[in-house]
Short mmCIF file of C-alpha atoms in Angstrom, two decimals:
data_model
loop_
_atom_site.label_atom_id
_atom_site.label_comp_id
_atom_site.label_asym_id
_atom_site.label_seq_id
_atom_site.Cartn_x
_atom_site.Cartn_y
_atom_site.Cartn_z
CA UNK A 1 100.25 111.86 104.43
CA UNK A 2 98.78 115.40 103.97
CA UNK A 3 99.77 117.40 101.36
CA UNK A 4 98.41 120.68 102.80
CA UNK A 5 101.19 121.77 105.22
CA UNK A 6 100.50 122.23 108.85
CA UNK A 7 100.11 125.85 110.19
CA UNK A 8 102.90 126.32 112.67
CA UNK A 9 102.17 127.83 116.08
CA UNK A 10 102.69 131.42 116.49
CA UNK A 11 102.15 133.80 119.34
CA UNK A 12 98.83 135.60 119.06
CA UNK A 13 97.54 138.67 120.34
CA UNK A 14 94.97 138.06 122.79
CA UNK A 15 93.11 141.56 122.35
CA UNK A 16 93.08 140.88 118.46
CA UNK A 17 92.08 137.37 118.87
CA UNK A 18 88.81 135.63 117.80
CA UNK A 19 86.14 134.46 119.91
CA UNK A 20 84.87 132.02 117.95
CA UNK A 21 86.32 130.00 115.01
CA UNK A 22 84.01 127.34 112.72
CA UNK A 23 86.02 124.62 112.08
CA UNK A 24 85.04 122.61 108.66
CA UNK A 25 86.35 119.28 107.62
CA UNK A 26 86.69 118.92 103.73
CA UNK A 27 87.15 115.52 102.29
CA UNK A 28 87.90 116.62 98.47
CA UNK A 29 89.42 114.36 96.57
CA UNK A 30 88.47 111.19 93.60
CA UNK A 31 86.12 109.65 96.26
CA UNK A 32 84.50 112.51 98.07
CA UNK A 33 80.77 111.85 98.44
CA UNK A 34 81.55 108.62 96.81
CA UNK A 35 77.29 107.57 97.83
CA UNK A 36 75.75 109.81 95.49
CA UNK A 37 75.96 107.55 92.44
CA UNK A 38 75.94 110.27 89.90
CA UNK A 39 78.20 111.13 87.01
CA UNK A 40 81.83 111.36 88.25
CA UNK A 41 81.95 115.12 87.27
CA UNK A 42 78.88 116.02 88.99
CA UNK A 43 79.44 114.28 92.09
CA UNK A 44 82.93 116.16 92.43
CA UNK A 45 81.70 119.53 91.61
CA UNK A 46 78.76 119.14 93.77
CA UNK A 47 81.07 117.64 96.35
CA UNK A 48 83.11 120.84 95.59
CA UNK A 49 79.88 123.03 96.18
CA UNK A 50 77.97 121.69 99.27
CA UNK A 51 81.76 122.76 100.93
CA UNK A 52 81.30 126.34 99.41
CA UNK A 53 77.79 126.98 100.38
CA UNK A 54 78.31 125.93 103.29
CA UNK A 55 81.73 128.01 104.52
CA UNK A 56 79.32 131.29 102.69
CA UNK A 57 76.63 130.49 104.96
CA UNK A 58 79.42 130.12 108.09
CA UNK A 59 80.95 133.69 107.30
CA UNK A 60 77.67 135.35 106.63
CA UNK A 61 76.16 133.98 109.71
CA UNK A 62 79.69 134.55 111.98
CA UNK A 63 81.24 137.38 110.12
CA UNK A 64 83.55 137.98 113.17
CA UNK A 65 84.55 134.11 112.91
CA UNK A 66 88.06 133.02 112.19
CA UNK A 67 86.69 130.06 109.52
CA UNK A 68 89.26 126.46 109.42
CA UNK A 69 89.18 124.53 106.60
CA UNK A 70 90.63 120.93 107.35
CA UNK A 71 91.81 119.38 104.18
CA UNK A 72 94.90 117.12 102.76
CA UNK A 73 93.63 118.18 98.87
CA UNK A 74 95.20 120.73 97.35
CA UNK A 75 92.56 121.53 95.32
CA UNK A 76 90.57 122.44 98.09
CA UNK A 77 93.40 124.12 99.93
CA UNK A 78 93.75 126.38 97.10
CA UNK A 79 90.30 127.45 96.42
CA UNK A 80 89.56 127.78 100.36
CA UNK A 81 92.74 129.83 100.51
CA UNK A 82 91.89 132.07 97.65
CA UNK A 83 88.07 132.62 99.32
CA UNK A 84 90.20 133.76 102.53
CA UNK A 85 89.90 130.75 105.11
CA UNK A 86 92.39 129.21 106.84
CA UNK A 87 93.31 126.03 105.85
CA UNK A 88 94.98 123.36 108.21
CA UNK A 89 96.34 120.32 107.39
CA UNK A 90 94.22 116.79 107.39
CA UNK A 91 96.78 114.55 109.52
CA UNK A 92 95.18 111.38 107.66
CA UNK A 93 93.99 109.88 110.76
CA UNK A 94 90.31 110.03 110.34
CA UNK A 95 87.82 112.82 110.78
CA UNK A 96 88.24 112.69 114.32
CA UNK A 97 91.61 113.86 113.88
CA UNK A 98 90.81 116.22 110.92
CA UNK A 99 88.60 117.77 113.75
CA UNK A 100 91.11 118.20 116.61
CA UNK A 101 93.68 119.64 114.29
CA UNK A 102 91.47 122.46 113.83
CA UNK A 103 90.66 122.92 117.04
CA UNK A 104 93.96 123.01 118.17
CA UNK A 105 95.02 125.48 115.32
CA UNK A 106 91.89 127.36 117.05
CA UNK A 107 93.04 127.31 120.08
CA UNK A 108 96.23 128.75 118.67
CA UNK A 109 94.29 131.71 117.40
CA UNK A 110 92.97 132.43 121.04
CA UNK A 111 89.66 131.32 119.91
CA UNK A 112 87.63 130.93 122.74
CA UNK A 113 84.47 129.32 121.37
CA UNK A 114 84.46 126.53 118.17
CA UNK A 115 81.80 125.32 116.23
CA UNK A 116 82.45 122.10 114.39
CA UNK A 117 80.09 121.38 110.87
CA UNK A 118 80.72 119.21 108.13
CA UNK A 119 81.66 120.92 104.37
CA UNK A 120 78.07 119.36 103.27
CA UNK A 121 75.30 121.51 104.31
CA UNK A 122 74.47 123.19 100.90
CA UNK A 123 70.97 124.33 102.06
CA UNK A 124 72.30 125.87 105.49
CA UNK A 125 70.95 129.44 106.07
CA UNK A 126 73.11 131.47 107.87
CA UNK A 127 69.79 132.58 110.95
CA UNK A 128 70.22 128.80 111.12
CA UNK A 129 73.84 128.77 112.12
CA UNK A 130 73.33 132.19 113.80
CA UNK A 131 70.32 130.47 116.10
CA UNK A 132 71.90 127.29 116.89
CA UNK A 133 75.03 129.12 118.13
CA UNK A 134 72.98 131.57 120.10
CA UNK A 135 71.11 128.75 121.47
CA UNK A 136 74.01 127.21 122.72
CA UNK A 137 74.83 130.05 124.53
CA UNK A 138 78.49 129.45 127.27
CA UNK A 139 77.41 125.80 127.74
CA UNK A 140 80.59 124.07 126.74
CA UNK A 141 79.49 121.07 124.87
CA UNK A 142 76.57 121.10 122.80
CA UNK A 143 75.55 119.28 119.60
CA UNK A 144 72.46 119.76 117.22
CA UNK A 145 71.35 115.88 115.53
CA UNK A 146 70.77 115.76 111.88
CA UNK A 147 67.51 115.09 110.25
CA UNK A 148 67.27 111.81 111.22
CA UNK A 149 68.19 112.35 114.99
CA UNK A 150 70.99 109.87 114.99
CA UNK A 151 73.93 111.39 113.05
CA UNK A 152 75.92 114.51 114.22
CA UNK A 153 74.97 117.94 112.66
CA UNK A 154 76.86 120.18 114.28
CA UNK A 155 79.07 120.58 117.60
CA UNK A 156 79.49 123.78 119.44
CA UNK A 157 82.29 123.73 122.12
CA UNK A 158 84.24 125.95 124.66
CA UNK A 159 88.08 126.09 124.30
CA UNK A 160 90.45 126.77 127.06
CA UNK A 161 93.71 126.27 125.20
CA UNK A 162 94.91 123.41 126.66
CA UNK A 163 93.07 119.97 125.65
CA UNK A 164 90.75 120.18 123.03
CA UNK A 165 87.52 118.27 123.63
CA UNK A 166 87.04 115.04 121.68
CA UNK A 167 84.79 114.09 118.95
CA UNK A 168 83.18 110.80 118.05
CA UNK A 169 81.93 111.06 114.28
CA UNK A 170 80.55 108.66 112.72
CA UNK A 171 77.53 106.02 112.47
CA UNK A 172 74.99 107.01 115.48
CA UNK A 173 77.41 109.81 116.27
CA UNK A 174 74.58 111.61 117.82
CA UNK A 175 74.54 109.01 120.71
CA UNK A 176 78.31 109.41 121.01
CA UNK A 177 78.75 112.09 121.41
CA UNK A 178 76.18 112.83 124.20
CA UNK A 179 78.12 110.21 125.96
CA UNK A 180 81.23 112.66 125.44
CA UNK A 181 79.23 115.02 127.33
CA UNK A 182 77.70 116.73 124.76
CA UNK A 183 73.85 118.16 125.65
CA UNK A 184 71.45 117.88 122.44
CA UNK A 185 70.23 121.28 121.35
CA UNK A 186 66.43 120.85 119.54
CA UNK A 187 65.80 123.50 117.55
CA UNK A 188 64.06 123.97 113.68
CA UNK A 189 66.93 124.43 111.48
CA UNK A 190 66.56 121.70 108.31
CA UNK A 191 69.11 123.19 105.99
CA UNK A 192 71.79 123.39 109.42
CA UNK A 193 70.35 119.69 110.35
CA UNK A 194 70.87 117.98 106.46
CA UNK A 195 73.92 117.02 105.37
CA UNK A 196 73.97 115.46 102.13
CA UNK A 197 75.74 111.91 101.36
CA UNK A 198 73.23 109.72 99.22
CA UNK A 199 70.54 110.95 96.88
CA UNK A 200 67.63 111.22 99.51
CA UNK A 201 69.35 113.21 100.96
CA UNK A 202 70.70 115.52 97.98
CA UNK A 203 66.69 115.73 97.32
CA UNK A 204 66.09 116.87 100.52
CA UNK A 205 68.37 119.80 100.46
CA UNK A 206 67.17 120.49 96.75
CA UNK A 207 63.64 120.98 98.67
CA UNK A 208 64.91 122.74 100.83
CA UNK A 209 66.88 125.57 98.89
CA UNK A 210 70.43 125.07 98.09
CA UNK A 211 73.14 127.91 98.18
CA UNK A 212 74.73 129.69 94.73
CA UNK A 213 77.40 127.06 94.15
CA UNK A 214 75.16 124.43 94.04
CA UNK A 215 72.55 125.44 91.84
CA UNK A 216 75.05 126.38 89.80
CA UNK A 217 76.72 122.73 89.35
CA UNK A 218 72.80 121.52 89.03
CA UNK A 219 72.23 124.09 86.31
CA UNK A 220 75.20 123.35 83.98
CA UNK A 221 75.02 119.45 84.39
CA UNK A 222 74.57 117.41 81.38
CA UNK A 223 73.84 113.79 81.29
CA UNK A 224 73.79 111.34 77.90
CA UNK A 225 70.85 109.87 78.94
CA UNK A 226 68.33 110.47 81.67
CA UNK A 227 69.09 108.31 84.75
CA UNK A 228 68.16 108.42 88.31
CA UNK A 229 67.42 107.11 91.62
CA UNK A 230 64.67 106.16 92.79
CA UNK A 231 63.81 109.15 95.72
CA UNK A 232 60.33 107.59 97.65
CA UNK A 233 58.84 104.64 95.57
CA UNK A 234 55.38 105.20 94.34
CA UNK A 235 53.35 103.09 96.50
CA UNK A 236 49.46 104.05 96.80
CA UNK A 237 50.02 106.93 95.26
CA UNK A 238 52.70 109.42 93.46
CA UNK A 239 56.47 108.90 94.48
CA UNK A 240 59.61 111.18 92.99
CA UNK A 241 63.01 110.16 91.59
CA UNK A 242 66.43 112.23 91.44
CA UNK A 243 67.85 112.05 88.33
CA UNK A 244 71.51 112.54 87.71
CA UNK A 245 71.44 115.88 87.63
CA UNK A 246 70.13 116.50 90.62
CA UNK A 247 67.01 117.79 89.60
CA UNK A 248 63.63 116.06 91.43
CA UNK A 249 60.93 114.76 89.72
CA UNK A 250 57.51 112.92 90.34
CA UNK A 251 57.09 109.37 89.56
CA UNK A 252 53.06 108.61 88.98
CA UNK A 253 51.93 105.34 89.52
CA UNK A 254 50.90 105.14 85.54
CA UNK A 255 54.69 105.38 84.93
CA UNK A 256 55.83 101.99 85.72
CA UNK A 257 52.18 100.58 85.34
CA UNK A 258 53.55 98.13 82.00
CA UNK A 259 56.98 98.34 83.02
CA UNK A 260 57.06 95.16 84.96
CA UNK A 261 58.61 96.87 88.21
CA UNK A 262 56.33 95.67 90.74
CA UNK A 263 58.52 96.98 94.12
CA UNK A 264 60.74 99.68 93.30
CA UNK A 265 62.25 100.56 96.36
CA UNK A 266 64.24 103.88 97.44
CA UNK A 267 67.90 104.30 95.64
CA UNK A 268 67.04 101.80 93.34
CA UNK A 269 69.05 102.76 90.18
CA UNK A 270 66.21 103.53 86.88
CA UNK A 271 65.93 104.95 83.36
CA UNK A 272 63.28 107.57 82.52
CA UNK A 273 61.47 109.42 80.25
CA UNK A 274 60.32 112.81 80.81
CA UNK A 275 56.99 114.63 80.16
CA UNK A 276 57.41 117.27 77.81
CA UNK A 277 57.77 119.49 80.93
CA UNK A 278 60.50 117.50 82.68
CA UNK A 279 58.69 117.80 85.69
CA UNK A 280 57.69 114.10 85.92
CA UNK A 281 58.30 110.45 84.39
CA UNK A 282 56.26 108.66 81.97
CA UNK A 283 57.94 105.65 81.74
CA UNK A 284 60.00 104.13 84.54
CA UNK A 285 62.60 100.52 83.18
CA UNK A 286 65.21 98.49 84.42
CA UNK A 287 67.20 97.32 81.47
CA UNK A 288 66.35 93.50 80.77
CA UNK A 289 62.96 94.04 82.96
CA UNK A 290 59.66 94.47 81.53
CA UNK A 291 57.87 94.74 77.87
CA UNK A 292 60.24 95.10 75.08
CA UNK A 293 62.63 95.51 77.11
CA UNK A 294 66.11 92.24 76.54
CA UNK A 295 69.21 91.95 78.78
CA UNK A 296 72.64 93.64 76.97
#
């Protein structure tokens, strides 16, 4: 059951009203972005941060926008409280649910016009947001993919106070949801269109540009040894690996040459050792695989 109390429905004033309200589902909590097989610190702060950059880039790019938080974790309901969103209670029922409860409490507002994002976009720019919701213009359902074309970036909705419109999240959401009526919306927005849940994907938004509050969890993070995931395997020719964390670095083909890993494939789980620069690997194990190397 949530712990973050439901707002109760009040009478608004239609003339003081907003137009438009972002509505962002926040997981928080010991198992949010429970893919990213990093240190258990890191992977909550950074959990903790993708959320934050992304509401900044939501108020900068909407400043008239009433923002939602969605969340049953306190600790999220305090800090999102203290930056000056709303927060709404998580009903527990899935993100589908998290979703219509913030819609409704939109509606509620008077909003007339909701956009729907998830709390990990870290590299979102704000002309991103700002373009995909011009884009979408009065039309009253419209979603942008991610990335990859099949997941769910972002929905962007009319709102007539009485029935919210549904949501299918989810594996090949993207599909789904275009089946709810939804019209696809192509446009050039890579931080808007990756969300971050594994650690190709963390890489890709590291490429990309993430905001302040996750640079800043990448810049203080400390590790006992240096481990990482394999990002693209070096096959024919230089490939990269994440390390724990989060910063990206290149994997040459001389790196595992003696180390007996014929196939490493991507998110395969490695040790390293660095160049004196950091910026790349020169050596690549498995424990128990390779020269020198026993099982323990």
């Amino acid at each position: 059951m949530s712990t973050v109390p439901r707002t109760p429905v009040r009478i608004v004033d239609v003339a003081a009203a907003p137009r438009r309200a972002v509505v962002v589902p926040v997981k928080g909590g010991p198992l949010a972005k429970s893919r990213l097989e990093l240190a258990r610190s890191v992977r909550l702060a950074l959990a903790e941060a993708f959320a934050r950059d992304t509401l900044e880039a939501a108020a900068a790019a909407l400043p008239d926008a009433l923002l939602l938080v969605v969340t049953d974790d306190p600790h999220v309901g305090l800090w999102a409280g203290e930056s000056g969103y709303r927060v709404v209670g998580d009903p527990g029922e899935g993100l589908d649910a998290a979703v219509a409860e913030g819609l409704r409490a939109a509606c509620t507002d008077g909003a007339a016009r909701a956009s729907v994002l998830l709390g990990d976009h870290p590299a979102l720019r704000p002309a991103e947001l700002a373009a995909a919701t011009g884009r979408a213009g009065d039309r009253p359902r419209v979603l942008v993919p991610d990335a990859e074309g099949s997941g769910t970036a972002m929905l962007e909705m009319s709102l007539d106070g009485a029935e919210v419109p549904p949501t299918r999240f989810g594996a090949g959401s993207a599909r789904a949801h275009v089946a709810l009526g939804y019209s696809p919306l192509r446009l050039a927005a890579p931080g808007l269109r990756t969300d971050v849940d594994d650690a190709e994907s963390l890489a890709a938004a590291i490429a990309l540009g993430t905001g302040r509050h996750t640079r800043s969890v990448l810049a203080r993070a400390t590790l006992p040894g240096v481990q990482a995931t394999i990002h693209r395997p070096p096959v024919g020719g230089e490939g990269s690996a994440l390390l724990d964390d989060g910063r990206v670095v290149a994997v040459p083909v001389a790196a595992v040459a003696d180390s007996g890993l014929l196939h490493l494939r991507a998110g395969q789980r490695v040790s390293l050792e660095l160049t004196a620069d950091e910026r790349a690997a020169s050596r690549v194990w498995i424990v128990g695989i390779g020269p020198g190397e026993t099982i323990r």
